[in-house]
Amino acid sequence: MSNSKETTQKLTYETATGEIEFTLMSDMMFHYVMQRSEKALTGLVCALKGISPSDVKELLVTNPIDLNSTGKETIMDIKLTLNDNEILNIELQVYPDKYWISRSILYLCRAYDNIGKSENYSSIKSTTLFCITDQELIKGAEEEFYAKYRLTNIKSHSLYTDKFGINVLQLNHTDKATKEDIDNNLVYWAELFKATTWEEFKALAKNHPDIEEVGTLIFELNYDNQAKEILEGQRRYR
């Protein structure tokens, strides 16, 4: 990446003000920042799963991106393995998509198909697709802040399996958050995603070194000419 030295000498993350052109709601920005900041990624995963950081022994991004060789069609979902026994797929959905339900099921099934022909079925890893969105993706659905979808028996509502599911974090419905959502820091993360100015982001990041690191990475890409061209190309493509 190529930096604009004159600009960055005048501005830093700490002194930046006004609108953030490319926020965490840019899927390429989100992917790049999360793969660079292990602490922030761990915090997000813990919030989405409702677990403690001490439960995370290993968190591996299996599809890292390289901004120097990224094309506009690059898939921006973040694919992770957690503790070598669980697959997580985190995606941002910031545009309307009438086929989202079909697409999300397809992506989940592809991720769940994670063993070779000669491997035992017992080695299949639990798989969850996490969608972070500001869109109304499911028409007629009850408004929820954090919805979890699983295979269940239609009559008894008993769970068929918890190894296969889709969770949707609806950023526009923080007013529907439960105490559990708040305690798990999901509302905090929702506010980070929705922050559109440096003032908003820095207020949220204060006293959170991992999020301050995220802010620094966002700043670096917003003031890097080459990175901005890539981000703009991705935005136009979407």
PDB file of C-alpha atoms in Angstrom:
ATOM      1  CA  MET A   1       0.000   0.000   0.000  1.00  0.00           C
ATOM      2  CA  SER A   2       1.135   3.549  -0.668  1.00  0.00           C
ATOM      3  CA  ASN A   3       0.690   6.256   1.919  1.00  0.00           C
ATOM      4  CA  SER A   4       0.054   9.924   1.267  1.00  0.00           C
ATOM      5  CA  LYS A   5       2.880  11.228   3.487  1.00  0.00           C
ATOM      6  CA  GLU A   6       1.790  14.847   3.435  1.00  0.00           C
ATOM      7  CA  THR A   7      -1.706  13.938   4.663  1.00  0.00           C
ATOM      8  CA  THR A   8      -0.680  11.434   7.319  1.00  0.00           C
ATOM      9  CA  GLN A   9       1.875  13.875   8.734  1.00  0.00           C
ATOM     10  CA  LYS A  10      -0.987  16.273   9.414  1.00  0.00           C
ATOM     11  CA  LEU A  11      -3.502  13.682  10.600  1.00  0.00           C
ATOM     12  CA  THR A  12      -3.446  10.669  12.868  1.00  0.00           C
ATOM     13  CA  TYR A  13      -6.222   8.478  14.196  1.00  0.00           C
ATOM     14  CA  GLU A  14      -6.119  10.510  17.414  1.00  0.00           C
ATOM     15  CA  THR A  15      -6.534  13.853  15.618  1.00  0.00           C
ATOM     16  CA  ALA A  16      -8.881  12.792  12.796  1.00  0.00           C
ATOM     17  CA  THR A  17     -12.297  14.469  12.784  1.00  0.00           C
ATOM     18  CA  GLY A  18     -15.429  14.403  10.677  1.00  0.00           C
ATOM     19  CA  GLU A  19     -16.876  11.674   8.508  1.00  0.00           C
ATOM     20  CA  ILE A  20     -15.189   8.298   8.066  1.00  0.00           C
ATOM     21  CA  GLU A  21     -15.371   7.582   4.344  1.00  0.00           C
ATOM     22  CA  PHE A  22     -14.840   3.827   4.650  1.00  0.00           C
ATOM     23  CA  THR A  23     -16.146   2.455   7.946  1.00  0.00           C
ATOM     24  CA  LEU A  24     -16.415  -1.054   9.364  1.00  0.00           C
ATOM     25  CA  MET A  25     -19.536  -1.371   7.207  1.00  0.00           C
ATOM     26  CA  SER A  26     -17.260  -1.652   4.185  1.00  0.00           C
ATOM     27  CA  ASP A  27     -16.911  -5.420   3.847  1.00  0.00           C
ATOM     28  CA  MET A  28     -13.342  -5.220   2.573  1.00  0.00           C
ATOM     29  CA  MET A  29     -12.379  -2.857   5.399  1.00  0.00           C
ATOM     30  CA  PHE A  30     -14.049  -5.188   7.898  1.00  0.00           C
ATOM     31  CA  HIS A  31     -12.251  -8.262   6.574  1.00  0.00           C
ATOM     32  CA  TYR A  32      -8.842  -6.574   6.477  1.00  0.00           C
ATOM     33  CA  VAL A  33      -9.119  -5.015   9.932  1.00  0.00           C
ATOM     34  CA  MET A  34     -10.346  -8.201  11.588  1.00  0.00           C
ATOM     35  CA  GLN A  35      -7.583 -10.338  10.098  1.00  0.00           C
ATOM     36  CA  ARG A  36      -5.014  -7.803  11.295  1.00  0.00           C
ATOM     37  CA  SER A  37      -6.355  -7.385  14.847  1.00  0.00           C
ATOM     38  CA  GLU A  38      -6.574 -10.730  16.614  1.00  0.00           C
ATOM     39  CA  LYS A  39      -7.805  -9.152  19.854  1.00  0.00           C
ATOM     40  CA  ALA A  40     -10.643  -7.315  18.124  1.00  0.00           C
ATOM     41  CA  LEU A  41     -11.637 -10.406  16.148  1.00  0.00           C
ATOM     42  CA  THR A  42     -11.648 -12.432  19.353  1.00  0.00           C
ATOM     43  CA  GLY A  43     -13.857  -9.802  20.983  1.00  0.00           C
ATOM     44  CA  LEU A  44     -16.335  -9.900  18.103  1.00  0.00           C
ATOM     45  CA  VAL A  45     -16.455 -13.703  18.051  1.00  0.00           C
ATOM     46  CA  CYS A  46     -16.997 -13.803  21.815  1.00  0.00           C
ATOM     47  CA  ALA A  47     -19.846 -11.298  21.496  1.00  0.00           C
ATOM     48  CA  LEU A  48     -21.507 -13.236  18.664  1.00  0.00           C
ATOM     49  CA  LYS A  49     -21.158 -16.584  20.437  1.00  0.00           C
ATOM     50  CA  GLY A  50     -21.731 -15.383  23.989  1.00  0.00           C
ATOM     51  CA  ILE A  51     -18.481 -16.871  25.267  1.00  0.00           C
ATOM     52  CA  SER A  52     -15.524 -15.640  27.314  1.00  0.00           C
ATOM     53  CA  PRO A  53     -12.149 -14.754  25.746  1.00  0.00           C
ATOM     54  CA  SER A  54     -10.688 -17.515  27.917  1.00  0.00           C
ATOM     55  CA  ASP A  55     -12.737 -19.998  25.871  1.00  0.00           C
ATOM     56  CA  VAL A  56     -10.825 -19.014  22.732  1.00  0.00           C
ATOM     57  CA  LYS A  57      -7.683 -21.127  22.521  1.00  0.00           C
ATOM     58  CA  GLU A  58      -7.107 -20.666  18.797  1.00  0.00           C
ATOM     59  CA  LEU A  59      -8.809 -18.471  16.202  1.00  0.00           C
ATOM     60  CA  LEU A  60      -7.628 -18.817  12.628  1.00  0.00           C
ATOM     61  CA  VAL A  61      -8.708 -16.784   9.585  1.00  0.00           C
ATOM     62  CA  THR A  62      -8.742 -19.347   6.781  1.00  0.00           C
ATOM     63  CA  ASN A  63      -9.341 -16.904   3.905  1.00  0.00           C
ATOM     64  CA  PRO A  64      -7.109 -13.853   4.542  1.00  0.00           C
ATOM     65  CA  ILE A  65      -7.086 -11.166   1.860  1.00  0.00           C
ATOM     66  CA  ASP A  66      -4.131  -9.292   0.398  1.00  0.00           C
ATOM     67  CA  LEU A  67      -5.045  -5.743  -0.595  1.00  0.00           C
ATOM     68  CA  ASN A  68      -2.205  -5.703  -3.108  1.00  0.00           C
ATOM     69  CA  SER A  69      -3.768  -8.531  -5.112  1.00  0.00           C
ATOM     70  CA  THR A  70      -7.454  -8.208  -4.299  1.00  0.00           C
ATOM     71  CA  GLY A  71      -9.981  -7.933  -7.123  1.00  0.00           C
ATOM     72  CA  LYS A  72     -13.369  -6.276  -6.934  1.00  0.00           C
ATOM     73  CA  GLU A  73     -15.068  -9.681  -7.080  1.00  0.00           C
ATOM     74  CA  THR A  74     -13.169 -11.048  -4.057  1.00  0.00           C
ATOM     75  CA  ILE A  75     -15.472 -12.784  -1.575  1.00  0.00           C
ATOM     76  CA  MET A  76     -15.442 -10.728   1.590  1.00  0.00           C
ATOM     77  CA  ASP A  77     -16.941 -13.157   4.119  1.00  0.00           C
ATOM     78  CA  ILE A  78     -14.491 -13.995   6.895  1.00  0.00           C
ATOM     79  CA  LYS A  79     -14.057 -17.731   7.330  1.00  0.00           C
ATOM     80  CA  LEU A  80     -12.653 -18.880  10.674  1.00  0.00           C
ATOM     81  CA  THR A  81     -11.883 -21.999  12.612  1.00  0.00           C
ATOM     82  CA  LEU A  82     -12.338 -21.735  16.376  1.00  0.00           C
ATOM     83  CA  ASN A  83     -10.305 -24.053  18.606  1.00  0.00           C
ATOM     84  CA  ASP A  84      -9.877 -26.364  15.600  1.00  0.00           C
ATOM     85  CA  ASN A  85     -13.351 -27.835  16.137  1.00  0.00           C
ATOM     86  CA  GLU A  86     -15.792 -25.197  14.893  1.00  0.00           C
ATOM     87  CA  ILE A  87     -16.229 -23.251  11.664  1.00  0.00           C
ATOM     88  CA  LEU A  88     -17.500 -19.681  11.712  1.00  0.00           C
ATOM     89  CA  ASN A  89     -18.433 -17.623   8.671  1.00  0.00           C
ATOM     90  CA  ILE A  90     -18.983 -13.909   9.357  1.00  0.00           C
ATOM     91  CA  GLU A  91     -20.457 -11.727   6.633  1.00  0.00           C
ATOM     92  CA  LEU A  92     -21.629  -8.154   6.285  1.00  0.00           C
ATOM     93  CA  GLN A  93     -24.832  -7.646   4.291  1.00  0.00           C
ATOM     94  CA  VAL A  94     -25.235  -3.938   3.610  1.00  0.00           C
ATOM     95  CA  TYR A  95     -27.197  -4.085   0.353  1.00  0.00           C
ATOM     96  CA  PRO A  96     -30.704  -5.407  -0.367  1.00  0.00           C
ATOM     97  CA  ASP A  97     -30.666  -9.014  -1.567  1.00  0.00           C
ATOM     98  CA  LYS A  98     -33.956 -10.747  -2.359  1.00  0.00           C
ATOM     99  CA  TYR A  99     -32.100 -14.053  -2.618  1.00  0.00           C
ATOM    100  CA  TRP A 100     -30.304 -13.718   0.706  1.00  0.00           C
ATOM    101  CA  ILE A 101     -32.120 -16.641   2.373  1.00  0.00           C
ATOM    102  CA  SER A 102     -31.174 -19.043  -0.430  1.00  0.00           C
ATOM    103  CA  ARG A 103     -27.637 -17.688  -0.581  1.00  0.00           C
ATOM    104  CA  SER A 104     -27.111 -17.888   3.173  1.00  0.00           C
ATOM    105  CA  ILE A 105     -28.237 -21.528   3.229  1.00  0.00           C
ATOM    106  CA  LEU A 106     -25.908 -22.328   0.332  1.00  0.00           C
ATOM    107  CA  TYR A 107     -22.930 -20.662   2.050  1.00  0.00           C
ATOM    108  CA  LEU A 108     -23.703 -22.446   5.312  1.00  0.00           C
ATOM    109  CA  CYS A 109     -23.951 -25.836   3.608  1.00  0.00           C
ATOM    110  CA  ARG A 110     -20.691 -25.293   1.751  1.00  0.00           C
ATOM    111  CA  ALA A 111     -18.934 -24.450   4.998  1.00  0.00           C
ATOM    112  CA  TYR A 112     -20.503 -27.430   6.789  1.00  0.00           C
ATOM    113  CA  ASP A 113     -19.222 -29.795   4.087  1.00  0.00           C
ATOM    114  CA  ASN A 114     -15.803 -29.787   5.721  1.00  0.00           C
ATOM    115  CA  ILE A 115     -14.539 -33.370   5.623  1.00  0.00           C
ATOM    116  CA  GLY A 116     -12.838 -35.398   2.929  1.00  0.00           C
ATOM    117  CA  LYS A 117     -14.233 -38.536   1.286  1.00  0.00           C
ATOM    118  CA  SER A 118     -12.315 -40.916   3.531  1.00  0.00           C
ATOM    119  CA  GLU A 119     -12.911 -39.053   6.800  1.00  0.00           C
ATOM    120  CA  ASN A 120     -15.356 -40.167   9.472  1.00  0.00           C
ATOM    121  CA  TYR A 121     -18.572 -38.184   9.952  1.00  0.00           C
ATOM    122  CA  SER A 122     -17.598 -37.676  13.582  1.00  0.00           C
ATOM    123  CA  SER A 123     -14.955 -35.212  12.405  1.00  0.00           C
ATOM    124  CA  ILE A 124     -17.517 -32.813  10.898  1.00  0.00           C
ATOM    125  CA  LYS A 125     -17.115 -29.443  12.585  1.00  0.00           C
ATOM    126  CA  SER A 126     -20.003 -27.399  13.968  1.00  0.00           C
ATOM    127  CA  THR A 127     -20.703 -24.548  11.560  1.00  0.00           C
ATOM    128  CA  THR A 128     -22.443 -21.210  12.039  1.00  0.00           C
ATOM    129  CA  LEU A 129     -23.013 -18.384   9.579  1.00  0.00           C
ATOM    130  CA  PHE A 130     -23.133 -14.970  11.272  1.00  0.00           C
ATOM    131  CA  CYS A 131     -24.720 -12.175   9.248  1.00  0.00           C
ATOM    132  CA  ILE A 132     -24.245  -8.569  10.381  1.00  0.00           C
ATOM    133  CA  THR A 133     -26.690  -6.348   8.536  1.00  0.00           C
ATOM    134  CA  ASP A 134     -28.638  -3.113   8.395  1.00  0.00           C
ATOM    135  CA  GLN A 135     -31.075  -4.560   5.848  1.00  0.00           C
ATOM    136  CA  GLU A 136     -34.457  -6.237   6.330  1.00  0.00           C
ATOM    137  CA  LEU A 137     -33.478  -9.588   4.850  1.00  0.00           C
ATOM    138  CA  ILE A 138     -36.425 -11.737   5.922  1.00  0.00           C
ATOM    139  CA  LYS A 139     -39.791 -10.282   4.947  1.00  0.00           C
ATOM    140  CA  GLY A 140     -42.439 -10.537   7.613  1.00  0.00           C
ATOM    141  CA  ALA A 141     -40.017 -11.658  10.307  1.00  0.00           C
ATOM    142  CA  GLU A 142     -40.502 -10.355  13.833  1.00  0.00           C
ATOM    143  CA  GLU A 143     -38.134  -7.504  14.601  1.00  0.00           C
ATOM    144  CA  GLU A 144     -35.163  -8.802  16.568  1.00  0.00           C
ATOM    145  CA  PHE A 145     -31.727  -7.504  17.401  1.00  0.00           C
ATOM    146  CA  TYR A 146     -30.055 -10.905  17.387  1.00  0.00           C
ATOM    147  CA  ALA A 147     -31.905 -13.801  15.776  1.00  0.00           C
ATOM    148  CA  LYS A 148     -30.724 -17.414  15.818  1.00  0.00           C
ATOM    149  CA  TYR A 149     -32.025 -19.950  13.307  1.00  0.00           C
ATOM    150  CA  ARG A 150     -31.652 -23.721  13.802  1.00  0.00           C
ATOM    151  CA  LEU A 151     -33.133 -26.959  12.448  1.00  0.00           C
ATOM    152  CA  THR A 152     -36.065 -27.890  14.693  1.00  0.00           C
ATOM    153  CA  ASN A 153     -39.054 -30.214  14.750  1.00  0.00           C
ATOM    154  CA  ILE A 154     -42.046 -28.231  13.460  1.00  0.00           C
ATOM    155  CA  LYS A 155     -44.534 -29.812  15.890  1.00  0.00           C
ATOM    156  CA  SER A 156     -42.565 -30.127  19.097  1.00  0.00           C
ATOM    157  CA  HIS A 157     -39.984 -27.397  18.376  1.00  0.00           C
ATOM    158  CA  SER A 158     -37.309 -29.744  19.695  1.00  0.00           C
ATOM    159  CA  LEU A 159     -33.840 -29.045  18.366  1.00  0.00           C
ATOM    160  CA  TYR A 160     -32.586 -31.382  15.624  1.00  0.00           C
ATOM    161  CA  THR A 161     -28.968 -30.232  15.974  1.00  0.00           C
ATOM    162  CA  ASP A 162     -27.010 -27.275  17.271  1.00  0.00           C
ATOM    163  CA  LYS A 163     -24.094 -27.984  14.922  1.00  0.00           C
ATOM    164  CA  PHE A 164     -25.628 -26.093  11.998  1.00  0.00           C
ATOM    165  CA  GLY A 165     -27.140 -22.621  12.171  1.00  0.00           C
ATOM    166  CA  ILE A 166     -27.489 -19.024  11.029  1.00  0.00           C
ATOM    167  CA  ASN A 167     -27.357 -16.007  13.364  1.00  0.00           C
ATOM    168  CA  VAL A 168     -28.432 -12.546  12.196  1.00  0.00           C
ATOM    169  CA  LEU A 169     -27.332  -9.373  13.999  1.00  0.00           C
ATOM    170  CA  GLN A 170     -29.730  -6.613  12.926  1.00  0.00           C
ATOM    171  CA  LEU A 171     -27.960  -3.298  13.498  1.00  0.00           C
ATOM    172  CA  ASN A 172     -31.146  -1.257  13.111  1.00  0.00           C
ATOM    173  CA  HIS A 173     -32.849  -2.959  16.049  1.00  0.00           C
ATOM    174  CA  THR A 174     -30.580  -2.269  19.015  1.00  0.00           C
ATOM    175  CA  ASP A 175     -33.751  -1.198  20.851  1.00  0.00           C
ATOM    176  CA  LYS A 176     -34.776  -4.867  20.785  1.00  0.00           C
ATOM    177  CA  ALA A 177     -31.580  -6.045  22.482  1.00  0.00           C
ATOM    178  CA  THR A 178     -31.955  -8.312  25.499  1.00  0.00           C
ATOM    179  CA  LYS A 179     -29.943  -8.093  28.707  1.00  0.00           C
ATOM    180  CA  GLU A 180     -27.944 -11.069  27.437  1.00  0.00           C
ATOM    181  CA  ASP A 181     -27.151  -9.194  24.212  1.00  0.00           C
ATOM    182  CA  ILE A 182     -25.971  -6.184  26.204  1.00  0.00           C
ATOM    183  CA  ASP A 183     -23.911  -8.299  28.608  1.00  0.00           C
ATOM    184  CA  ASN A 184     -22.256 -10.060  25.656  1.00  0.00           C
ATOM    185  CA  ASN A 185     -21.217  -6.668  24.185  1.00  0.00           C
ATOM    186  CA  LEU A 186     -23.328  -7.121  21.055  1.00  0.00           C
ATOM    187  CA  VAL A 187     -24.866  -3.665  21.385  1.00  0.00           C
ATOM    188  CA  TYR A 188     -21.381  -2.187  21.789  1.00  0.00           C
ATOM    189  CA  TRP A 189     -20.248  -3.890  18.593  1.00  0.00           C
ATOM    190  CA  ALA A 190     -23.381  -2.745  16.783  1.00  0.00           C
ATOM    191  CA  GLU A 191     -22.553   0.849  17.716  1.00  0.00           C
ATOM    192  CA  LEU A 192     -18.999   0.381  16.403  1.00  0.00           C
ATOM    193  CA  PHE A 193     -20.339  -0.819  13.063  1.00  0.00           C
ATOM    194  CA  LYS A 194     -22.762   2.110  12.872  1.00  0.00           C
ATOM    195  CA  ALA A 195     -20.184   4.779  13.766  1.00  0.00           C
ATOM    196  CA  THR A 196     -19.802   7.121  10.787  1.00  0.00           C
ATOM    197  CA  THR A 197     -17.563   9.832  12.267  1.00  0.00           C
ATOM    198  CA  TRP A 198     -14.182   9.746  13.949  1.00  0.00           C
ATOM    199  CA  GLU A 199     -15.688  11.415  16.998  1.00  0.00           C
ATOM    200  CA  GLU A 200     -18.263   8.624  17.405  1.00  0.00           C
ATOM    201  CA  PHE A 201     -15.719   5.881  16.888  1.00  0.00           C
ATOM    202  CA  LYS A 202     -13.126   7.341  19.250  1.00  0.00           C
ATOM    203  CA  ALA A 203     -15.725   7.826  21.983  1.00  0.00           C
ATOM    204  CA  LEU A 204     -16.595   4.127  21.715  1.00  0.00           C
ATOM    205  CA  ALA A 205     -12.942   3.051  21.519  1.00  0.00           C
ATOM    206  CA  LYS A 206     -11.811   5.052  24.560  1.00  0.00           C
ATOM    207  CA  ASN A 207     -10.232   2.753  27.169  1.00  0.00           C
ATOM    208  CA  HIS A 208     -10.505  -0.193  24.744  1.00  0.00           C
ATOM    209  CA  PRO A 209      -6.972  -0.745  23.359  1.00  0.00           C
ATOM    210  CA  ASP A 210      -8.141  -3.469  20.976  1.00  0.00           C
ATOM    211  CA  ILE A 211     -10.730  -1.148  19.427  1.00  0.00           C
ATOM    212  CA  GLU A 212      -8.255   1.739  19.315  1.00  0.00           C
ATOM    213  CA  GLU A 213      -6.107  -0.604  17.217  1.00  0.00           C
ATOM    214  CA  VAL A 214      -9.105  -1.109  14.921  1.00  0.00           C
ATOM    215  CA  GLY A 215      -9.488   2.664  14.656  1.00  0.00           C
ATOM    216  CA  THR A 216      -5.838   3.033  13.691  1.00  0.00           C
ATOM    217  CA  LEU A 217      -6.214   0.402  10.963  1.00  0.00           C
ATOM    218  CA  ILE A 218      -9.369   2.071   9.633  1.00  0.00           C
ATOM    219  CA  PHE A 219      -7.536   5.389   9.592  1.00  0.00           C
ATOM    220  CA  GLU A 220      -4.539   3.937   7.749  1.00  0.00           C
ATOM    221  CA  LEU A 221      -6.697   2.547   4.957  1.00  0.00           C
ATOM    222  CA  ASN A 222      -8.780   5.715   4.678  1.00  0.00           C
ATOM    223  CA  TYR A 223      -5.621   7.764   4.121  1.00  0.00           C
ATOM    224  CA  ASP A 224      -3.801   5.321   1.863  1.00  0.00           C
ATOM    225  CA  ASN A 225      -4.356   6.208  -1.790  1.00  0.00           C
ATOM    226  CA  GLN A 226      -3.913   2.690  -3.130  1.00  0.00           C
ATOM    227  CA  ALA A 227      -6.164   1.158  -0.474  1.00  0.00           C
ATOM    228  CA  LYS A 228      -8.855   3.785  -1.122  1.00  0.00           C
ATOM    229  CA  GLU A 229      -8.869   2.930  -4.821  1.00  0.00           C
ATOM    230  CA  ILE A 230      -9.420  -0.725  -3.955  1.00  0.00           C
ATOM    231  CA  LEU A 231     -12.147   0.088  -1.426  1.00  0.00           C
ATOM    232  CA  GLU A 232     -13.894   2.389  -3.898  1.00  0.00           C
ATOM    233  CA  GLY A 233     -13.696  -0.261  -6.615  1.00  0.00           C
ATOM    234  CA  GLN A 234     -15.266  -2.792  -4.271  1.00  0.00           C
ATOM    235  CA  ARG A 235     -18.033  -0.339  -3.357  1.00  0.00           C
ATOM    236  CA  ARG A 236     -18.857   0.352  -7.017  1.00  0.00           C
ATOM    237  CA  TYR A 237     -18.839  -3.356  -7.792  1.00  0.00           C
ATOM    238  CA  ARG A 238     -21.325  -4.039  -5.008  1.00  0.00           C
TER     239      ARG A 238
END
